[in-house]
Amino acid sequence: MAKAAAVEADTGKELCCTSVIEAPLSQAEAAKLAGVLSALADPVRLRLLSLVAARTEVCSCDLEAPLAKSQPTVSHHTTVLAEAGLIVGEKRGRWMWWRVEPDRLAAIRAALGG
Amino acid sequence: MAKAAAVEADTGKELCCTSVIEAPLSQAEAAKLAGVLSALADPVRLRLLSLVAARTEVCSCDLEAPLAKSQPTVSHHTTVLAEAGLIVGEKRGRWMWWRVEPDRLAAIRAALGG
DNA sequence: TCCACGTATTGACCACTGTCGATTCAGCAG
DNA sequence: CTGCTGAATCGACAGTGGTCAATACGTGGA
């Protein structure tokens, strides 16, 4: 868990100074944005995210069935989304509870010209 | 070029009925959204997109230098972005001119809860 | 017609990633 | 302490994707 908790999202708030359509991105900005978008660019993770958002807080064990994926696979995807800062997890007892980080999604939209 | 022109973006306008954070996505919606996001989830393509957006219209030959990529690689990335509907190309003489499709980016933002 | 130039395609290589079975770790109940 | 349960990690596999050299295609000029 120490490792999982050490999952810091590098929450530098905004993902790039300006939006993609306003000015050419630097390599560093492009790499950072691409990293977060890669976390979103997977159908399983998109559905996982929408499942968590639908109920404000979801236990890992309640994700295996709707996603039709094994427990290690679900754990992998939650880790990826958490590293991207899109969800945050809290361990209560034996269960891991996840909730979305709306600010992060908003930052992505802003980077995309929102 | 016929092949390149045949690159249809499956422009079904909106990418999913509702935004990711409003309701659980169906597998089909998730797959479609993930496909478009995959096109964006690459630092080279993000920089390519921003370069095109910065000048409203750009020739392929003017992308190799700023991206520091070979001509086949640039061609590959423009094809991927075009298939995702994010840019559109027009061949004039020997040159291929690209411009962004702002509506497509807006659709992505909407799908992300914009 | 032939040549030069810009672009697209092919083929190959390597790195990365999604997936799962097996295992290990952590917290709770008895 | 022991056993049970939920989650994270490991190891391995298959599939995908970015890259470039080489080649093919198409257009315009000489």
PDB file of C-alpha atoms (C1' of nucleotides) in Angstrom:
ATOM      1  CA  MET A   1       0.000   0.000   0.000  1.00  0.00           C
ATOM      2  CA  ALA A   2       2.897   2.289   0.695  1.00  0.00           C
ATOM      3  CA  LYS A   3       3.618   1.995  -2.995  1.00  0.00           C
ATOM      4  CA  ALA A   4       0.012   2.594  -3.934  1.00  0.00           C
ATOM      5  CA  ALA A   5      -0.183   5.539  -1.579  1.00  0.00           C
ATOM      6  CA  ALA A   6       3.035   6.866  -3.025  1.00  0.00           C
ATOM      7  CA  VAL A   7       1.099   7.221  -6.236  1.00  0.00           C
ATOM      8  CA  GLU A   8       1.421  10.930  -6.547  1.00  0.00           C
ATOM      9  CA  ALA A   9      -0.406  12.471  -9.439  1.00  0.00           C
ATOM     10  CA  ASP A  10       2.175  15.176 -10.004  1.00  0.00           C
ATOM     11  CA  THR A  11      -0.736  17.497  -9.451  1.00  0.00           C
ATOM     12  CA  GLY A  12       0.720  20.506 -11.105  1.00  0.00           C
ATOM     13  CA  LYS A  13      -2.819  21.801 -11.490  1.00  0.00           C
ATOM     14  CA  GLU A  14      -2.833  22.871 -15.117  1.00  0.00           C
ATOM     15  CA  LEU A  15      -1.452  20.459 -17.650  1.00  0.00           C
ATOM     16  CA  CYS A  16       0.003  23.068 -19.968  1.00  0.00           C
ATOM     17  CA  CYS A  17       0.295  26.831 -19.930  1.00  0.00           C
ATOM     18  CA  THR A  18      -2.052  27.292 -22.858  1.00  0.00           C
ATOM     19  CA  SER A  19      -4.487  25.095 -24.700  1.00  0.00           C
ATOM     20  CA  VAL A  20      -3.403  22.859 -27.527  1.00  0.00           C
ATOM     21  CA  ILE A  21      -5.036  25.061 -30.127  1.00  0.00           C
ATOM     22  CA  GLU A  22      -3.638  28.341 -28.847  1.00  0.00           C
ATOM     23  CA  ALA A  23       0.087  27.821 -29.181  1.00  0.00           C
ATOM     24  CA  PRO A  24       2.581  25.109 -30.077  1.00  0.00           C
ATOM     25  CA  LEU A  25       3.236  22.782 -27.152  1.00  0.00           C
ATOM     26  CA  SER A  26       6.693  22.235 -25.769  1.00  0.00           C
ATOM     27  CA  GLN A  27       7.926  18.691 -25.626  1.00  0.00           C
ATOM     28  CA  ALA A  28       7.517  18.652 -21.866  1.00  0.00           C
ATOM     29  CA  GLU A  29       3.946  19.901 -22.041  1.00  0.00           C
ATOM     30  CA  ALA A  30       3.092  17.434 -24.776  1.00  0.00           C
ATOM     31  CA  ALA A  31       4.585  14.559 -22.804  1.00  0.00           C
ATOM     32  CA  LYS A  32       2.655  15.463 -19.674  1.00  0.00           C
ATOM     33  CA  LEU A  33      -0.637  15.854 -21.504  1.00  0.00           C
ATOM     34  CA  ALA A  34      -0.085  12.648 -23.447  1.00  0.00           C
ATOM     35  CA  GLY A  35       0.528  10.826 -20.194  1.00  0.00           C
ATOM     36  CA  VAL A  36      -2.816  11.829 -18.741  1.00  0.00           C
ATOM     37  CA  LEU A  37      -4.628  11.194 -22.004  1.00  0.00           C
ATOM     38  CA  SER A  38      -3.078   7.739 -22.209  1.00  0.00           C
ATOM     39  CA  ALA A  39      -4.713   6.926 -18.903  1.00  0.00           C
ATOM     40  CA  LEU A  40      -8.069   7.886 -20.424  1.00  0.00           C
ATOM     41  CA  ALA A  41      -7.501   6.249 -23.786  1.00  0.00           C
ATOM     42  CA  ASP A  42      -8.688   2.828 -22.761  1.00  0.00           C
ATOM     43  CA  PRO A  43     -12.288   1.590 -22.935  1.00  0.00           C
ATOM     44  CA  VAL A  44     -12.071  -0.316 -19.662  1.00  0.00           C
ATOM     45  CA  ARG A  45     -10.721   2.688 -17.790  1.00  0.00           C
ATOM     46  CA  LEU A  46     -13.315   4.999 -19.316  1.00  0.00           C
ATOM     47  CA  ARG A  47     -16.090   2.726 -18.137  1.00  0.00           C
ATOM     48  CA  LEU A  48     -14.403   2.372 -14.764  1.00  0.00           C
ATOM     49  CA  LEU A  49     -14.266   6.139 -14.445  1.00  0.00           C
ATOM     50  CA  SER A  50     -17.920   6.524 -15.367  1.00  0.00           C
ATOM     51  CA  LEU A  51     -18.873   3.841 -12.859  1.00  0.00           C
ATOM     52  CA  VAL A  52     -17.035   5.624 -10.076  1.00  0.00           C
ATOM     53  CA  ALA A  53     -18.493   8.984 -11.076  1.00  0.00           C
ATOM     54  CA  ALA A  54     -22.002   7.574 -11.093  1.00  0.00           C
ATOM     55  CA  ARG A  55     -21.841   6.702  -7.424  1.00  0.00           C
ATOM     56  CA  THR A  56     -19.418   9.253  -5.988  1.00  0.00           C
ATOM     57  CA  GLU A  57     -17.648   6.445  -4.152  1.00  0.00           C
ATOM     58  CA  VAL A  58     -17.093   2.858  -5.189  1.00  0.00           C
ATOM     59  CA  CYS A  59     -15.321  -0.150  -3.711  1.00  0.00           C
ATOM     60  CA  SER A  60     -12.832  -2.008  -5.896  1.00  0.00           C
ATOM     61  CA  CYS A  61     -14.727  -5.212  -5.318  1.00  0.00           C
ATOM     62  CA  ASP A  62     -17.815  -3.688  -6.920  1.00  0.00           C
ATOM     63  CA  LEU A  63     -15.973  -3.046 -10.181  1.00  0.00           C
ATOM     64  CA  GLU A  64     -14.977  -6.538 -11.240  1.00  0.00           C
ATOM     65  CA  ALA A  65     -18.479  -7.645 -12.206  1.00  0.00           C
ATOM     66  CA  PRO A  66     -19.596  -4.640 -14.306  1.00  0.00           C
ATOM     67  CA  LEU A  67     -16.224  -4.456 -16.023  1.00  0.00           C
ATOM     68  CA  ALA A  68     -16.015  -8.215 -16.490  1.00  0.00           C
ATOM     69  CA  LYS A  69     -12.338  -8.163 -15.616  1.00  0.00           C
ATOM     70  CA  SER A  70     -10.247 -10.072 -13.101  1.00  0.00           C
ATOM     71  CA  GLN A  71      -9.270  -8.568  -9.785  1.00  0.00           C
ATOM     72  CA  PRO A  72      -5.622  -7.967 -10.765  1.00  0.00           C
ATOM     73  CA  THR A  73      -6.755  -6.252 -13.945  1.00  0.00           C
ATOM     74  CA  VAL A  74      -9.144  -3.947 -12.081  1.00  0.00           C
ATOM     75  CA  SER A  75      -6.388  -3.149  -9.601  1.00  0.00           C
ATOM     76  CA  HIS A  76      -4.076  -2.308 -12.488  1.00  0.00           C
ATOM     77  CA  HIS A  77      -6.563   0.087 -14.058  1.00  0.00           C
ATOM     78  CA  THR A  78      -7.400   1.856 -10.829  1.00  0.00           C
ATOM     79  CA  THR A  79      -3.682   2.353 -10.259  1.00  0.00           C
ATOM     80  CA  VAL A  80      -3.245   3.872 -13.709  1.00  0.00           C
ATOM     81  CA  LEU A  81      -6.166   6.272 -13.218  1.00  0.00           C
ATOM     82  CA  ALA A  82      -4.889   7.214  -9.774  1.00  0.00           C
ATOM     83  CA  GLU A  83      -1.395   7.913 -11.091  1.00  0.00           C
ATOM     84  CA  ALA A  84      -2.974  10.197 -13.654  1.00  0.00           C
ATOM     85  CA  GLY A  85      -4.785  12.005 -10.868  1.00  0.00           C
ATOM     86  CA  LEU A  86      -8.200  11.191 -12.263  1.00  0.00           C
ATOM     87  CA  ILE A  87      -9.371   9.244  -9.229  1.00  0.00           C
ATOM     88  CA  VAL A  88      -8.242   9.061  -5.634  1.00  0.00           C
ATOM     89  CA  GLY A  89      -8.432   6.063  -3.367  1.00  0.00           C
ATOM     90  CA  GLU A  90      -8.808   5.636   0.346  1.00  0.00           C
ATOM     91  CA  LYS A  91      -8.368   2.387   2.184  1.00  0.00           C
ATOM     92  CA  ARG A  92     -10.965   1.809   4.859  1.00  0.00           C
ATOM     93  CA  GLY A  93     -10.661  -1.488   6.573  1.00  0.00           C
ATOM     94  CA  ARG A  94     -10.211  -4.150   3.984  1.00  0.00           C
ATOM     95  CA  TRP A  95     -11.852  -2.167   1.248  1.00  0.00           C
ATOM     96  CA  MET A  96     -10.467   0.354  -1.147  1.00  0.00           C
ATOM     97  CA  TRP A  97     -12.830   3.225  -1.936  1.00  0.00           C
ATOM     98  CA  TRP A  98     -12.442   5.322  -5.049  1.00  0.00           C
ATOM     99  CA  ARG A  99     -13.853   8.674  -6.042  1.00  0.00           C
ATOM    100  CA  VAL A 100     -13.271  10.898  -9.056  1.00  0.00           C
ATOM    101  CA  GLU A 101     -11.216  14.068  -9.098  1.00  0.00           C
ATOM    102  CA  PRO A 102     -13.370  16.448 -11.170  1.00  0.00           C
ATOM    103  CA  ASP A 103     -10.683  19.134 -11.236  1.00  0.00           C
ATOM    104  CA  ARG A 104      -8.383  16.841 -13.149  1.00  0.00           C
ATOM    105  CA  LEU A 105     -10.943  16.220 -15.882  1.00  0.00           C
ATOM    106  CA  ALA A 106     -11.549  19.963 -16.047  1.00  0.00           C
ATOM    107  CA  ALA A 107      -7.827  20.546 -16.483  1.00  0.00           C
ATOM    108  CA  ILE A 108      -7.787  18.143 -19.407  1.00  0.00           C
ATOM    109  CA  ARG A 109     -10.722  19.910 -21.023  1.00  0.00           C
ATOM    110  CA  ALA A 110      -8.927  23.205 -20.559  1.00  0.00           C
ATOM    111  CA  ALA A 111      -5.800  21.827 -22.182  1.00  0.00           C
ATOM    112  CA  LEU A 112      -7.938  20.702 -25.074  1.00  0.00           C
ATOM    113  CA  GLY A 113      -9.153  24.204 -25.693  1.00  0.00           C
ATOM    114  CA  GLY A 114     -12.030  24.417 -23.246  1.00  0.00           C
TER     115      GLY A 114
ATOM    116  CA  MET B   1      -4.462   9.817 -51.980  1.00  0.00           C
ATOM    117  CA  ALA B   2      -7.674   8.009 -52.690  1.00  0.00           C
ATOM    118  CA  LYS B   3      -6.768   5.929 -49.686  1.00  0.00           C
ATOM    119  CA  ALA B   4      -5.903   8.941 -47.626  1.00  0.00           C
ATOM    120  CA  ALA B   5      -9.097  10.629 -48.692  1.00  0.00           C
ATOM    121  CA  ALA B   6     -11.021   7.487 -47.890  1.00  0.00           C
ATOM    122  CA  VAL B   7      -9.962   8.157 -44.335  1.00  0.00           C
ATOM    123  CA  GLU B   8     -13.416   8.693 -42.975  1.00  0.00           C
ATOM    124  CA  ALA B   9     -13.601   9.912 -39.448  1.00  0.00           C
ATOM    125  CA  ASP B  10     -16.854   8.156 -38.668  1.00  0.00           C
ATOM    126  CA  THR B  11     -18.083  11.627 -37.903  1.00  0.00           C
ATOM    127  CA  GLY B  12     -21.003  10.653 -35.778  1.00  0.00           C
ATOM    128  CA  LYS B  13     -20.892  14.139 -34.313  1.00  0.00           C
ATOM    129  CA  GLU B  14     -21.123  13.421 -30.587  1.00  0.00           C
ATOM    130  CA  LEU B  15     -18.877  10.723 -29.198  1.00  0.00           C
ATOM    131  CA  CYS B  16     -21.279   9.475 -26.569  1.00  0.00           C
ATOM    132  CA  CYS B  17     -24.826  10.279 -25.556  1.00  0.00           C
ATOM    133  CA  THR B  18     -23.816  11.709 -22.203  1.00  0.00           C
ATOM    134  CA  SER B  19     -20.568  12.777 -20.635  1.00  0.00           C
ATOM    135  CA  VAL B  20     -18.309  10.345 -18.858  1.00  0.00           C
ATOM    136  CA  ILE B  21     -19.203  11.693 -15.444  1.00  0.00           C
ATOM    137  CA  GLU B  22     -22.949  11.734 -15.964  1.00  0.00           C
ATOM    138  CA  ALA B  23     -23.733   8.084 -16.562  1.00  0.00           C
ATOM    139  CA  PRO B  24     -21.935   4.779 -17.010  1.00  0.00           C
ATOM    140  CA  LEU B  25     -20.685   4.349 -20.551  1.00  0.00           C
ATOM    141  CA  SER B  26     -21.685   1.429 -22.711  1.00  0.00           C
ATOM    142  CA  GLN B  27     -18.897  -0.658 -24.131  1.00  0.00           C
ATOM    143  CA  ALA B  28     -19.512   0.771 -27.579  1.00  0.00           C
ATOM    144  CA  GLU B  29     -19.369   4.349 -26.334  1.00  0.00           C
ATOM    145  CA  ALA B  30     -16.242   3.624 -24.334  1.00  0.00           C
ATOM    146  CA  ALA B  31     -14.544   2.017 -27.322  1.00  0.00           C
ATOM    147  CA  LYS B  32     -15.349   4.935 -29.600  1.00  0.00           C
ATOM    148  CA  LEU B  33     -14.174   7.534 -27.104  1.00  0.00           C
ATOM    149  CA  ALA B  34     -11.035   5.543 -26.338  1.00  0.00           C
ATOM    150  CA  GLY B  35     -10.244   5.410 -30.035  1.00  0.00           C
ATOM    151  CA  VAL B  36     -10.288   9.167 -30.422  1.00  0.00           C
ATOM    152  CA  LEU B  37      -8.405   9.698 -27.187  1.00  0.00           C
ATOM    153  CA  SER B  38      -5.747   7.241 -28.309  1.00  0.00           C
ATOM    154  CA  ALA B  39      -5.102   9.456 -31.292  1.00  0.00           C
ATOM    155  CA  LEU B  40      -4.475  12.347 -28.908  1.00  0.00           C
ATOM    156  CA  ALA B  41      -2.500  10.375 -26.350  1.00  0.00           C
ATOM    157  CA  ASP B  42       0.857  10.778 -28.044  1.00  0.00           C
ATOM    158  CA  PRO B  43       3.277  13.654 -27.483  1.00  0.00           C
ATOM    159  CA  VAL B  44       4.274  13.862 -31.130  1.00  0.00           C
ATOM    160  CA  ARG B  45       0.665  14.041 -32.305  1.00  0.00           C
ATOM    161  CA  LEU B  46      -0.212  16.620 -29.668  1.00  0.00           C
ATOM    162  CA  ARG B  47       2.615  18.831 -30.842  1.00  0.00           C
ATOM    163  CA  LEU B  48       1.660  18.189 -34.459  1.00  0.00           C
ATOM    164  CA  LEU B  49      -1.903  19.250 -33.702  1.00  0.00           C
ATOM    165  CA  SER B  50      -0.773  22.411 -31.963  1.00  0.00           C
ATOM    166  CA  LEU B  51       1.520  23.242 -34.864  1.00  0.00           C
ATOM    167  CA  VAL B  52      -1.332  22.900 -37.344  1.00  0.00           C
ATOM    168  CA  ALA B  53      -3.687  24.899 -35.143  1.00  0.00           C
ATOM    169  CA  ALA B  54      -1.158  27.685 -34.786  1.00  0.00           C
ATOM    170  CA  ARG B  55      -1.140  28.361 -38.500  1.00  0.00           C
ATOM    171  CA  THR B  56      -4.633  27.293 -39.605  1.00  0.00           C
ATOM    172  CA  GLU B  57      -3.034  25.423 -42.494  1.00  0.00           C
ATOM    173  CA  VAL B  58       0.258  23.586 -42.663  1.00  0.00           C
ATOM    174  CA  CYS B  59       2.090  21.555 -45.287  1.00  0.00           C
ATOM    175  CA  SER B  60       3.342  18.102 -44.301  1.00  0.00           C
ATOM    176  CA  CYS B  61       6.831  19.069 -45.349  1.00  0.00           C
ATOM    177  CA  ASP B  62       6.851  21.835 -42.757  1.00  0.00           C
ATOM    178  CA  LEU B  63       6.262  19.392 -39.922  1.00  0.00           C
ATOM    179  CA  GLU B  64       9.320  17.180 -40.125  1.00  0.00           C
ATOM    180  CA  ALA B  65      11.753  19.749 -38.808  1.00  0.00           C
ATOM    181  CA  PRO B  66       9.817  21.023 -35.763  1.00  0.00           C
ATOM    182  CA  LEU B  67       8.797  17.501 -34.813  1.00  0.00           C
ATOM    183  CA  ALA B  68      12.253  16.083 -35.480  1.00  0.00           C
ATOM    184  CA  LYS B  69      10.735  12.991 -37.054  1.00  0.00           C
ATOM    185  CA  SER B  70      11.265  11.267 -40.382  1.00  0.00           C
ATOM    186  CA  GLN B  71       8.890  11.816 -43.278  1.00  0.00           C
ATOM    187  CA  PRO B  72       7.185   8.381 -42.954  1.00  0.00           C
ATOM    188  CA  THR B  73       6.662   8.960 -39.260  1.00  0.00           C
ATOM    189  CA  VAL B  74       5.054  12.344 -39.859  1.00  0.00           C
ATOM    190  CA  SER B  75       2.842  10.801 -42.518  1.00  0.00           C
ATOM    191  CA  HIS B  76       1.827   8.101 -40.081  1.00  0.00           C
ATOM    192  CA  HIS B  77       0.841  10.596 -37.390  1.00  0.00           C
ATOM    193  CA  THR B  78      -1.133  12.817 -39.745  1.00  0.00           C
ATOM    194  CA  THR B  79      -3.016   9.738 -40.921  1.00  0.00           C
ATOM    195  CA  VAL B  80      -3.875   8.759 -37.349  1.00  0.00           C
ATOM    196  CA  LEU B  81      -5.125  12.249 -36.512  1.00  0.00           C
ATOM    197  CA  ALA B  82      -7.137  12.378 -39.737  1.00  0.00           C
ATOM    198  CA  GLU B  83      -8.741   9.010 -39.037  1.00  0.00           C
ATOM    199  CA  ALA B  84      -9.759  10.348 -35.648  1.00  0.00           C
ATOM    200  CA  GLY B  85     -11.332  13.335 -37.346  1.00  0.00           C
ATOM    201  CA  LEU B  86      -9.091  15.795 -35.547  1.00  0.00           C
ATOM    202  CA  ILE B  87      -7.510  17.193 -38.714  1.00  0.00           C
ATOM    203  CA  VAL B  88      -8.467  17.180 -42.357  1.00  0.00           C
ATOM    204  CA  GLY B  89      -6.101  17.150 -45.310  1.00  0.00           C
ATOM    205  CA  GLU B  90      -6.312  18.478 -48.808  1.00  0.00           C
ATOM    206  CA  LYS B  91      -3.859  17.709 -51.547  1.00  0.00           C
ATOM    207  CA  ARG B  92      -2.962  20.700 -53.653  1.00  0.00           C
ATOM    208  CA  GLY B  93      -0.392  19.972 -56.316  1.00  0.00           C
ATOM    209  CA  ARG B  94       2.401  17.999 -54.717  1.00  0.00           C
ATOM    210  CA  TRP B  95       1.709  19.261 -51.243  1.00  0.00           C
ATOM    211  CA  MET B  96      -0.611  18.029 -48.560  1.00  0.00           C
ATOM    212  CA  TRP B  97      -2.224  20.774 -46.506  1.00  0.00           C
ATOM    213  CA  TRP B  98      -3.669  20.108 -43.077  1.00  0.00           C
ATOM    214  CA  ARG B  99      -6.050  22.059 -40.901  1.00  0.00           C
ATOM    215  CA  VAL B 100      -7.680  21.278 -37.569  1.00  0.00           C
ATOM    216  CA  GLU B 101     -11.306  20.298 -37.058  1.00  0.00           C
ATOM    217  CA  PRO B 102     -12.298  22.343 -33.987  1.00  0.00           C
ATOM    218  CA  ASP B 103     -15.685  20.645 -33.696  1.00  0.00           C
ATOM    219  CA  ARG B 104     -14.018  17.337 -33.064  1.00  0.00           C
ATOM    220  CA  LEU B 105     -11.988  18.682 -30.162  1.00  0.00           C
ATOM    221  CA  ALA B 106     -15.165  20.260 -28.790  1.00  0.00           C
ATOM    222  CA  ALA B 107     -16.924  16.899 -28.983  1.00  0.00           C
ATOM    223  CA  ILE B 108     -14.140  15.326 -26.963  1.00  0.00           C
ATOM    224  CA  ARG B 109     -14.381  18.043 -24.336  1.00  0.00           C
ATOM    225  CA  ALA B 110     -18.131  17.484 -24.177  1.00  0.00           C
ATOM    226  CA  ALA B 111     -17.656  13.758 -23.707  1.00  0.00           C
ATOM    227  CA  LEU B 112     -15.264  14.571 -20.886  1.00  0.00           C
ATOM    228  CA  GLY B 113     -17.883  16.512 -19.025  1.00  0.00           C
ATOM    229  CA  GLY B 114     -17.561  19.891 -20.697  1.00  0.00           C
TER     230      GLY B 114
ATOM    231  C1'  DT C   1       8.894  11.976 -72.450  1.00  0.00           C
ATOM    232  C1'  DC C   2      11.698  11.871 -68.450  1.00  0.00           C
ATOM    233  C1'  DC C   3      13.227  13.602 -64.148  1.00  0.00           C
ATOM    234  C1'  DA C   4      12.801  15.723 -59.546  1.00  0.00           C
ATOM    235  C1'  DC C   5      10.274  16.288 -55.546  1.00  0.00           C
ATOM    236  C1'  DG C   6       6.640  15.580 -51.919  1.00  0.00           C
ATOM    237  C1'  DT C   7       3.920  12.047 -50.063  1.00  0.00           C
ATOM    238  C1'  DA C   8       2.146   7.329 -48.968  1.00  0.00           C
ATOM    239  C1'  DT C   9       3.050   2.509 -48.125  1.00  0.00           C
ATOM    240  C1'  DT C  10       5.696  -1.529 -46.811  1.00  0.00           C
ATOM    241  C1'  DG C  11       8.445  -4.332 -43.784  1.00  0.00           C
ATOM    242  C1'  DA C  12      10.921  -4.947 -39.801  1.00  0.00           C
ATOM    243  C1'  DC C  13      12.314  -3.981 -35.119  1.00  0.00           C
ATOM    244  C1'  DC C  14      11.661  -2.804 -30.456  1.00  0.00           C
ATOM    245  C1'  DA C  15       9.120  -0.955 -26.505  1.00  0.00           C
ATOM    246  C1'  DC C  16       5.050  -0.676 -24.286  1.00  0.00           C
ATOM    247  C1'  DT C  17       0.566  -2.354 -22.521  1.00  0.00           C
ATOM    248  C1'  DG C  18      -3.643  -5.146 -21.281  1.00  0.00           C
ATOM    249  C1'  DT C  19      -4.639  -9.448 -19.427  1.00  0.00           C
ATOM    250  C1'  DC C  20      -4.710 -13.275 -16.185  1.00  0.00           C
ATOM    251  C1'  DG C  21      -3.025 -17.098 -12.898  1.00  0.00           C
ATOM    252  C1'  DA C  22      -0.394 -17.486  -8.919  1.00  0.00           C
ATOM    253  C1'  DT C  23       1.403 -15.420  -5.055  1.00  0.00           C
ATOM    254  C1'  DT C  24       1.992 -12.157  -1.372  1.00  0.00           C
ATOM    255  C1'  DC C  25       0.368  -8.614   1.717  1.00  0.00           C
ATOM    256  C1'  DA C  26      -2.859  -6.410   5.044  1.00  0.00           C
ATOM    257  C1'  DG C  27      -6.830  -6.076   8.026  1.00  0.00           C
ATOM    258  C1'  DC C  28     -10.574  -8.228  10.540  1.00  0.00           C
ATOM    259  C1'  DA C  29     -13.137 -12.010  13.195  1.00  0.00           C
ATOM    260  C1'  DG C  30     -13.032 -15.967  15.719  1.00  0.00           C
TER     261       DG C  30
ATOM    262  C1'  DC D   1      -2.501 -17.046  16.822  1.00  0.00           C
ATOM    263  C1'  DT D   2      -5.111 -18.772  13.026  1.00  0.00           C
ATOM    264  C1'  DG D   3      -7.894 -18.452   9.254  1.00  0.00           C
ATOM    265  C1'  DC D   4     -10.555 -15.657   6.011  1.00  0.00           C
ATOM    266  C1'  DT D   5     -11.160 -11.937   2.811  1.00  0.00           C
ATOM    267  C1'  DG D   6     -10.015  -8.003  -0.276  1.00  0.00           C
ATOM    268  C1'  DA D   7      -6.248  -5.823  -2.606  1.00  0.00           C
ATOM    269  C1'  DA D   8      -1.552  -5.347  -4.548  1.00  0.00           C
ATOM    270  C1'  DT D   9       2.374  -7.481  -6.787  1.00  0.00           C
ATOM    271  C1'  DC D  10       4.805 -10.738  -9.793  1.00  0.00           C
ATOM    272  C1'  DG D  11       5.655 -13.312 -14.028  1.00  0.00           C
ATOM    273  C1'  DA D  12       4.434 -14.444 -18.460  1.00  0.00           C
ATOM    274  C1'  DC D  13       2.064 -13.993 -22.664  1.00  0.00           C
ATOM    275  C1'  DA D  14      -0.101 -11.804 -26.749  1.00  0.00           C
ATOM    276  C1'  DG D  15      -1.334  -7.733 -29.078  1.00  0.00           C
ATOM    277  C1'  DT D  16      -0.513  -2.980 -30.137  1.00  0.00           C
ATOM    278  C1'  DG D  17       2.022   1.012 -31.497  1.00  0.00           C
ATOM    279  C1'  DG D  18       6.037   4.300 -32.722  1.00  0.00           C
ATOM    280  C1'  DT D  19       9.965   4.492 -35.511  1.00  0.00           C
ATOM    281  C1'  DC D  20      12.846   4.404 -39.638  1.00  0.00           C
ATOM    282  C1'  DA D  21      15.086   2.610 -44.140  1.00  0.00           C
ATOM    283  C1'  DA D  22      13.598   1.286 -48.439  1.00  0.00           C
ATOM    284  C1'  DT D  23      10.329   1.485 -51.873  1.00  0.00           C
ATOM    285  C1'  DA D  24       6.273   2.850 -54.601  1.00  0.00           C
ATOM    286  C1'  DC D  25       3.090   6.450 -56.066  1.00  0.00           C
ATOM    287  C1'  DG D  26       1.744  11.062 -58.278  1.00  0.00           C
ATOM    288  C1'  DT D  27       2.309  15.522 -59.594  1.00  0.00           C
ATOM    289  C1'  DG D  28       4.519  19.246 -62.005  1.00  0.00           C
ATOM    290  C1'  DG D  29       8.406  21.043 -64.615  1.00  0.00           C
ATOM    291  C1'  DA D  30      12.029  20.689 -68.208  1.00  0.00           C
TER     292       DA D  30
END
